[in-house]
Short mmCIF file of C-alpha atoms in Angstrom, two decimals:
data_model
loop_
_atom_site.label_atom_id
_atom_site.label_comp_id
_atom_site.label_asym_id
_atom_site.label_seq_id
_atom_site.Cartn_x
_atom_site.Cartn_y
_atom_site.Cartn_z
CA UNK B 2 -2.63 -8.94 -71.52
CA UNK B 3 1.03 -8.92 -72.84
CA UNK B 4 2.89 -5.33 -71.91
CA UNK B 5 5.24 -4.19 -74.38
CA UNK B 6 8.22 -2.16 -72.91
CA UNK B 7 6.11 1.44 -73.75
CA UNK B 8 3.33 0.00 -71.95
CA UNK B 9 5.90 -0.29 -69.33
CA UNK B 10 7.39 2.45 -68.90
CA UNK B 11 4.51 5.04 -69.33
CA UNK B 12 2.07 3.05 -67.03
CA UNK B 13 4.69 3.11 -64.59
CA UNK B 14 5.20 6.93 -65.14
CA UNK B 15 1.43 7.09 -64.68
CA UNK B 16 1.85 5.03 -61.18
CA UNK B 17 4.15 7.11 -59.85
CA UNK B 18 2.74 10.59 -60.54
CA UNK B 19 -0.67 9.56 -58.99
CA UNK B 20 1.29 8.86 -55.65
CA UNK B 21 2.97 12.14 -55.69
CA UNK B 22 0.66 13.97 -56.80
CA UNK B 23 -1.82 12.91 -54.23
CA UNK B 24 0.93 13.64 -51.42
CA UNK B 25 1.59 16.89 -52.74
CA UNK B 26 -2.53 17.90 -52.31
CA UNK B 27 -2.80 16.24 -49.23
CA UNK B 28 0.25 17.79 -47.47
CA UNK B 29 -1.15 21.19 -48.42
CA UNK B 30 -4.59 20.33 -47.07
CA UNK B 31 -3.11 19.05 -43.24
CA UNK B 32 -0.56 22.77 -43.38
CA UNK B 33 -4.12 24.72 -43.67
CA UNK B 34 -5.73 22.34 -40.91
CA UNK B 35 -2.68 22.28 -39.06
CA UNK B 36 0.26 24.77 -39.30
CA UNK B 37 -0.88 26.98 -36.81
CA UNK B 38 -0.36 23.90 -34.35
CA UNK B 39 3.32 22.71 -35.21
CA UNK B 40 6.56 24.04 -33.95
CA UNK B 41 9.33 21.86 -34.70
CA UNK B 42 7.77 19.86 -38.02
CA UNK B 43 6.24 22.29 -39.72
CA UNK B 44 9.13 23.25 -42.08
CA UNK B 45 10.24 19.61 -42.56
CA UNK B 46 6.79 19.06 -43.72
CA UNK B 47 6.74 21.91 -46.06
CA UNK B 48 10.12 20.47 -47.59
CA UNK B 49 8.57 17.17 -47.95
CA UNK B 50 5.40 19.06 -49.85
CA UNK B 51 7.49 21.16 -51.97
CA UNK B 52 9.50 17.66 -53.07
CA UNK B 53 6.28 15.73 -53.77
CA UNK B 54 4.87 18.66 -55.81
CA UNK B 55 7.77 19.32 -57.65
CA UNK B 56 8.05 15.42 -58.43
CA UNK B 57 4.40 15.54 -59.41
CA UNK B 58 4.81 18.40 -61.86
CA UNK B 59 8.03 16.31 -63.50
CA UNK B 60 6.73 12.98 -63.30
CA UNK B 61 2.97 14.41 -65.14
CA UNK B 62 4.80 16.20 -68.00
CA UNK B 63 6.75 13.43 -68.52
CA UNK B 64 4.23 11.08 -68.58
CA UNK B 65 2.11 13.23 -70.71
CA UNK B 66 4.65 13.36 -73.42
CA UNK B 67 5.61 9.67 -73.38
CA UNK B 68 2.28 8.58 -74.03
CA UNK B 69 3.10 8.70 -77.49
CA UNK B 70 5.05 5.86 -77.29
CA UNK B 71 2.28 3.24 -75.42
CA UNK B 72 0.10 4.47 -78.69
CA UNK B 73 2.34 3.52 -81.18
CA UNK B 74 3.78 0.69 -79.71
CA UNK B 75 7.24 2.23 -80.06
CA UNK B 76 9.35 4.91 -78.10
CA UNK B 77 10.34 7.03 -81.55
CA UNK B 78 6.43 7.91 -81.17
CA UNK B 79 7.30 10.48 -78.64
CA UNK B 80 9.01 12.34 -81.15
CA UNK B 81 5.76 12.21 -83.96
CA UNK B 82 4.37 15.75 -83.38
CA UNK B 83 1.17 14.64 -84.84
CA UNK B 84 0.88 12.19 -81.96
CA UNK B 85 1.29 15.10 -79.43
CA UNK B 86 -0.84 17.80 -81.07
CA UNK B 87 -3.42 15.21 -81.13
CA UNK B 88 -2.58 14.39 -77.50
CA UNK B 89 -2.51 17.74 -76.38
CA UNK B 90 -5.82 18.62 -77.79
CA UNK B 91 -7.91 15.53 -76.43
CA UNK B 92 -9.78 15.80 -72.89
CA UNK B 93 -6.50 14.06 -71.44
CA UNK B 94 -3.82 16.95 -72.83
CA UNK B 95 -6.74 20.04 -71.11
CA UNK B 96 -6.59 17.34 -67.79
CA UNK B 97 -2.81 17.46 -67.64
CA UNK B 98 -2.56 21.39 -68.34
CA UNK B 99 -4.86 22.11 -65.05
CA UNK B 100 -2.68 19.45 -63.44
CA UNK B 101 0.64 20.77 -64.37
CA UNK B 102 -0.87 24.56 -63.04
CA UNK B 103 -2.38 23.21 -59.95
CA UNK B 104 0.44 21.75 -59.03
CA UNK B 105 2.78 24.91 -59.73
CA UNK B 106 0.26 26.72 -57.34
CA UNK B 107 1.47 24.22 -54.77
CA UNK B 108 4.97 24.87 -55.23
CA UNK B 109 4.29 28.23 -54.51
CA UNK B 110 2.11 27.50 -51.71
CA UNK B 111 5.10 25.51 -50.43
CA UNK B 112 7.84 28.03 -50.94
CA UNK B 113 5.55 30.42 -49.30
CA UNK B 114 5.72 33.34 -51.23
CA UNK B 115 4.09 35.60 -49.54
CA UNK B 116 0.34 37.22 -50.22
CA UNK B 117 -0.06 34.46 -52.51
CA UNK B 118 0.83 31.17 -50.76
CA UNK B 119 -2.51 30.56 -48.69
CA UNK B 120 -5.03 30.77 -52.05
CA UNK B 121 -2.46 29.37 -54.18
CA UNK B 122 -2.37 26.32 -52.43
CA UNK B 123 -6.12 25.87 -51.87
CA UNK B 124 -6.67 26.77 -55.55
CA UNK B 125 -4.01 24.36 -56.74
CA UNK B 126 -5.22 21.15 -55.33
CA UNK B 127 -8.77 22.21 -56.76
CA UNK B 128 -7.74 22.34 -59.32
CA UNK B 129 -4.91 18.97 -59.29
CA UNK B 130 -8.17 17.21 -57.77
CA UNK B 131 -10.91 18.66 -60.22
CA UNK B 132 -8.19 17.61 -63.24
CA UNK B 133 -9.14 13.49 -62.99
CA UNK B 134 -12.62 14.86 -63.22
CA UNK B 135 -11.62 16.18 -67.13
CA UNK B 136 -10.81 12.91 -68.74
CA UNK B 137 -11.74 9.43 -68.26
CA UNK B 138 -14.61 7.01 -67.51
CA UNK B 139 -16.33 9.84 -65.26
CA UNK B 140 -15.90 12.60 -67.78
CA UNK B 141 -17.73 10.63 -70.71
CA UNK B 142 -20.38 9.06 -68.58
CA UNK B 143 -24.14 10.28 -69.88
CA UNK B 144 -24.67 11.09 -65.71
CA UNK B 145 -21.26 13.14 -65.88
CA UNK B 146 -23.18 15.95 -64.13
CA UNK B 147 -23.17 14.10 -61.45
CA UNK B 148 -20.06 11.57 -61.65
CA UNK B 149 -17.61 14.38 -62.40
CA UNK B 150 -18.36 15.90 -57.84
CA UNK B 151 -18.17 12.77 -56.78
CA UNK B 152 -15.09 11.96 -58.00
CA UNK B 153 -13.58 15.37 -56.72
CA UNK B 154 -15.05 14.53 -53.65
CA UNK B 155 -13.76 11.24 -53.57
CA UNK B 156 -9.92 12.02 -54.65
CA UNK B 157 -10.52 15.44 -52.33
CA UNK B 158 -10.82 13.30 -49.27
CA UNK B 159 -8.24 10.53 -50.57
CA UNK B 160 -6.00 13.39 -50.57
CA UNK B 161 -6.60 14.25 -47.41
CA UNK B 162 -6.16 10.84 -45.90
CA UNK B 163 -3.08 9.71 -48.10
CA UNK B 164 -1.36 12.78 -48.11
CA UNK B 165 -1.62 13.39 -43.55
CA UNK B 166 0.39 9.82 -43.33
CA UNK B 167 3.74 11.39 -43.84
CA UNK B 168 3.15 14.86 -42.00
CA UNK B 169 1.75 12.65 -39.05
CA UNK B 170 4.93 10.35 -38.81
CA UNK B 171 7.07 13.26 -39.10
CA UNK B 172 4.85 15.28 -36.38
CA UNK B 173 5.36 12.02 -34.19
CA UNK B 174 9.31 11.73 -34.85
CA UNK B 175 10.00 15.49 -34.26
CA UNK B 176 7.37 17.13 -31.56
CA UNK B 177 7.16 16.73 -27.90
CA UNK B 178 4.87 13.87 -27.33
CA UNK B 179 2.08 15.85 -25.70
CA UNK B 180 2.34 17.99 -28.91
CA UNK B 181 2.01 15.23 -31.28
CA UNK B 182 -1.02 13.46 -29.44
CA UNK B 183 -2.95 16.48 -29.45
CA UNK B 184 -2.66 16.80 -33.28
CA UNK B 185 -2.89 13.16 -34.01
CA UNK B 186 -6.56 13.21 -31.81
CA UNK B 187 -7.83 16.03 -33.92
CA UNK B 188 -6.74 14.69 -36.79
CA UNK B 189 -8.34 11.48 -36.37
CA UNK B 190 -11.62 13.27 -34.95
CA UNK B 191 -12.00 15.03 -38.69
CA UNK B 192 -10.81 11.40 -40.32
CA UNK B 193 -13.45 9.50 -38.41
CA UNK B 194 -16.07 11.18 -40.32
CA UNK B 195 -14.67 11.91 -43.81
CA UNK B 196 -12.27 9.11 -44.41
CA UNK B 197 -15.72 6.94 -44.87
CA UNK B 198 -17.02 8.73 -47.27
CA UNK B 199 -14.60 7.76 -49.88
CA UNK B 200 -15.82 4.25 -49.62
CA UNK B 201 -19.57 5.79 -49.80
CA UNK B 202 -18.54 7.80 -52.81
CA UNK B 203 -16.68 4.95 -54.62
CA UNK B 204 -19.69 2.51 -54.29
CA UNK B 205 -22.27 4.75 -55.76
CA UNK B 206 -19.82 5.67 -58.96
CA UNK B 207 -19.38 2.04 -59.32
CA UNK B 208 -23.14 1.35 -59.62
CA UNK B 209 -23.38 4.04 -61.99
CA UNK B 210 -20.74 2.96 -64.14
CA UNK B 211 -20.72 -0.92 -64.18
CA UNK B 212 -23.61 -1.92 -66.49
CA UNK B 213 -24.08 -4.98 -64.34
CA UNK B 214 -23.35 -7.23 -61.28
CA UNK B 215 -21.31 -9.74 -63.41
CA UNK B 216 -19.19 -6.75 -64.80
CA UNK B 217 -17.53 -7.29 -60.59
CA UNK B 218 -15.49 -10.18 -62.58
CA UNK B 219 -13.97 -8.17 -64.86
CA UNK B 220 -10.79 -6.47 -64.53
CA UNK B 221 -12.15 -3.26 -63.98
CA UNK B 222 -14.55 -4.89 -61.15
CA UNK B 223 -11.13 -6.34 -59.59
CA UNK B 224 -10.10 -3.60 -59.23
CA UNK B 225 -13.02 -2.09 -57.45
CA UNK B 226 -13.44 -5.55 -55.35
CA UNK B 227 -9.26 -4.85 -54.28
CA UNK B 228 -10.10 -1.64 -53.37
CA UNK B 229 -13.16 -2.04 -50.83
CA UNK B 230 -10.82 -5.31 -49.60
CA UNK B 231 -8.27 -2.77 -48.94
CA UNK B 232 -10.28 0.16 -47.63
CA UNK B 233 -11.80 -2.77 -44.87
CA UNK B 234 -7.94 -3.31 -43.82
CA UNK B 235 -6.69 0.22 -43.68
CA UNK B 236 -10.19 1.25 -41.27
CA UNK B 237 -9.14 -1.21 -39.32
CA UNK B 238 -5.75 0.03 -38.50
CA UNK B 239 -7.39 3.40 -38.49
CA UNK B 240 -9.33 2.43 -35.81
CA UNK B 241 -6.64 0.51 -33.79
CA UNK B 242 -4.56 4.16 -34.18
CA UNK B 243 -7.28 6.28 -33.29
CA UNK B 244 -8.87 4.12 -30.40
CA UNK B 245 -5.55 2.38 -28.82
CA UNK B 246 -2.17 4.11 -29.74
CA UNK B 247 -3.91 7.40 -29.99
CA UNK B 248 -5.46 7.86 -26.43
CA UNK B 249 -1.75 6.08 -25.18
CA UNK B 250 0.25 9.20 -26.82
CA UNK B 251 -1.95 11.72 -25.14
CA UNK B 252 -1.02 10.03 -22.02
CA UNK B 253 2.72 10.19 -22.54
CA UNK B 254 3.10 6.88 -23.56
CA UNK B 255 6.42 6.64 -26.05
CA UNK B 256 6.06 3.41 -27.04
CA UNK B 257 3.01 3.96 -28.44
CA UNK B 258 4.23 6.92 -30.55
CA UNK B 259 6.78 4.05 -32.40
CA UNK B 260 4.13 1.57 -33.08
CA UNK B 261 1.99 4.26 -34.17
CA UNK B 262 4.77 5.63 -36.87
CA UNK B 263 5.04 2.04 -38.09
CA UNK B 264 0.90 1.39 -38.94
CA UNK B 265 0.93 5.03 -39.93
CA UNK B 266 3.86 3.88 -42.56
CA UNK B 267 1.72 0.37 -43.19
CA UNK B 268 -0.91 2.89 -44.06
CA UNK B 269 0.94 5.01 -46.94
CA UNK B 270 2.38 1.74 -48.46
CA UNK B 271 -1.05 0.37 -49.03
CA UNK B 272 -3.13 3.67 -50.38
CA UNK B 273 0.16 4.76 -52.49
CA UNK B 274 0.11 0.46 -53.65
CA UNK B 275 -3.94 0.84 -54.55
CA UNK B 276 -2.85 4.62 -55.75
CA UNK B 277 -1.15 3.38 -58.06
CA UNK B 278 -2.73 -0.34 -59.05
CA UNK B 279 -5.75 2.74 -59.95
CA UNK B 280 -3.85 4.26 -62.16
CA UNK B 281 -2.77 1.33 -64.07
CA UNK B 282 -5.67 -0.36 -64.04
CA UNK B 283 -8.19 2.12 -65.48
CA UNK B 284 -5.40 3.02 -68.25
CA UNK B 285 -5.64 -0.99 -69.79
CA UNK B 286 -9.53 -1.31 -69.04
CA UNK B 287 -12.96 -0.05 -68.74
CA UNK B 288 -15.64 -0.31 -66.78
CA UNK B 289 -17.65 -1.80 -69.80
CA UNK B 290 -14.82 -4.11 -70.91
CA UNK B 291 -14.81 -7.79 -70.82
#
């Protein structure tokens, strides 16, 4: 498939506000599970929230407006106000709306203003999660009743996976070691059991919406195939983290803690990679296509 320089741009627009977007729901969901525990991270980790939320909100409208352009094939269709009132009405301009105000609720969840920042932030990434579940191959299937939770279940708990990678390399660089193992066990004791689930989740979406087994050779089933490839690899550094390097920081072991940052960084590179091959991929093709 040949890319013109539209398709470009605005895919790549669409890349990169998945990734932040995803770290911006996530970081709020480890502050509620784990504020209460951090002393010297806790407002680094805020910053690094407020920064991926406010990048989300940019990167989204900007996206959402330069779509446009990928339709007509030119970038002068960003300024055709037909094209954007027609945008802005479809099931993709209501998804971006509840986007864009989930993720203000974050900022203020962030920027803790006070009274409001707990709910804010718990509303907001419902409501950035339950947004994907507004538009796409989900939101038009005839089983949508029941496609539309499992995908919020499945991008709630890829938030919470993606999104703890930073906040745990920044709890190991900045709190005492004994500190840092604690949180990275309990952690790891929640992620043991939810963290599988996505792959559950994914599989039974996929049998619902690939019509058949051959459809697995389409792009669209590539992209499912990279996926579960990728979700085998990152379990398995998951495991060497929460079985080797974990138990190693509890015991004081320093070492540990730097090899530990480094698979914990391994970790983001690949989710934010298949992040964002996701939101390429199911903008060019659909499950159906061959």
């Amino acid at each position: 498939m040949f890319l013109t320089a539209p398709d470009t741009v605005v895919l790549g627009l669409r890349a990169l506000s998945f990734v932040v977007v995803f770290q911006a729901a996530g970081t709020v969901i480890f502050l509620r599970l784990f504020e209460s525990q951090l002393v010297l991270s806790a407002e680094v980790i805020r910053k690094l929230g407020a920064i991926a939320a406010a990048a989300g909100l940019l990167l989204t409208v900007i996206y959402h407006f330069s779509v446009p352009a990928r339709l007509t094939g030119t970038f002068l269709g960003i300024l055709d106000p037909s094209m954007q009132l027609l945008l802005f009405e479809s099931n993709a301009g209501v998804a971006r709306t509840v986007r864009v105000a989930g993720l203000c609720l974050l900022l203020v969840a962030f920027l803790k203003i006070e009274r409001f920042s707990y709910a804010a932030g718990l509303i907001g990434v419902m409501m950035v999660v339950a947004s994907f579940a507004l538009m796409g191959h989900t939101a038009t299937h005839n089983q949508r009743w029941l496609m539309g939770p499992l995908l919020i279940f499945h991008l709630a708990v890829v938030a919470f996976w993606f999104g703890a990678f930073l906040p745990l390399c920044l709890v190991a660089r900045s709190e005492v070691i004994s500190r840092a193992g604690s949180l990275i066990a309990q952690f790891s004791s929640v992620a043991v059991w939810l963290v599988p689930t996505i792959l559950v989740a994914g599989i039974v979406m996929s049998v619902f919406l690939l019509p058949n087994v051959e459809s697995l050779f389409t792009p669209y089933g590539s992209l499912i195939l990279t996926k579960v490839t990728g979700f085998g690899v990152l379990m398995g550094l998951a495991t060497l983290n929460k079985w080797r390097f974990g138990p190693r920081i509890c015991a004081g072991h320093t070492a540990s803690l730097a090899v530990f940052k480094r698979l914990v960084m391994i970790e983001w590179v690949a989710v934010a990679f298949l992040l964002a091959l996701t939101a390429i991929m199911t903008a060019l093709f659909s499950p159906a296509e061959h």
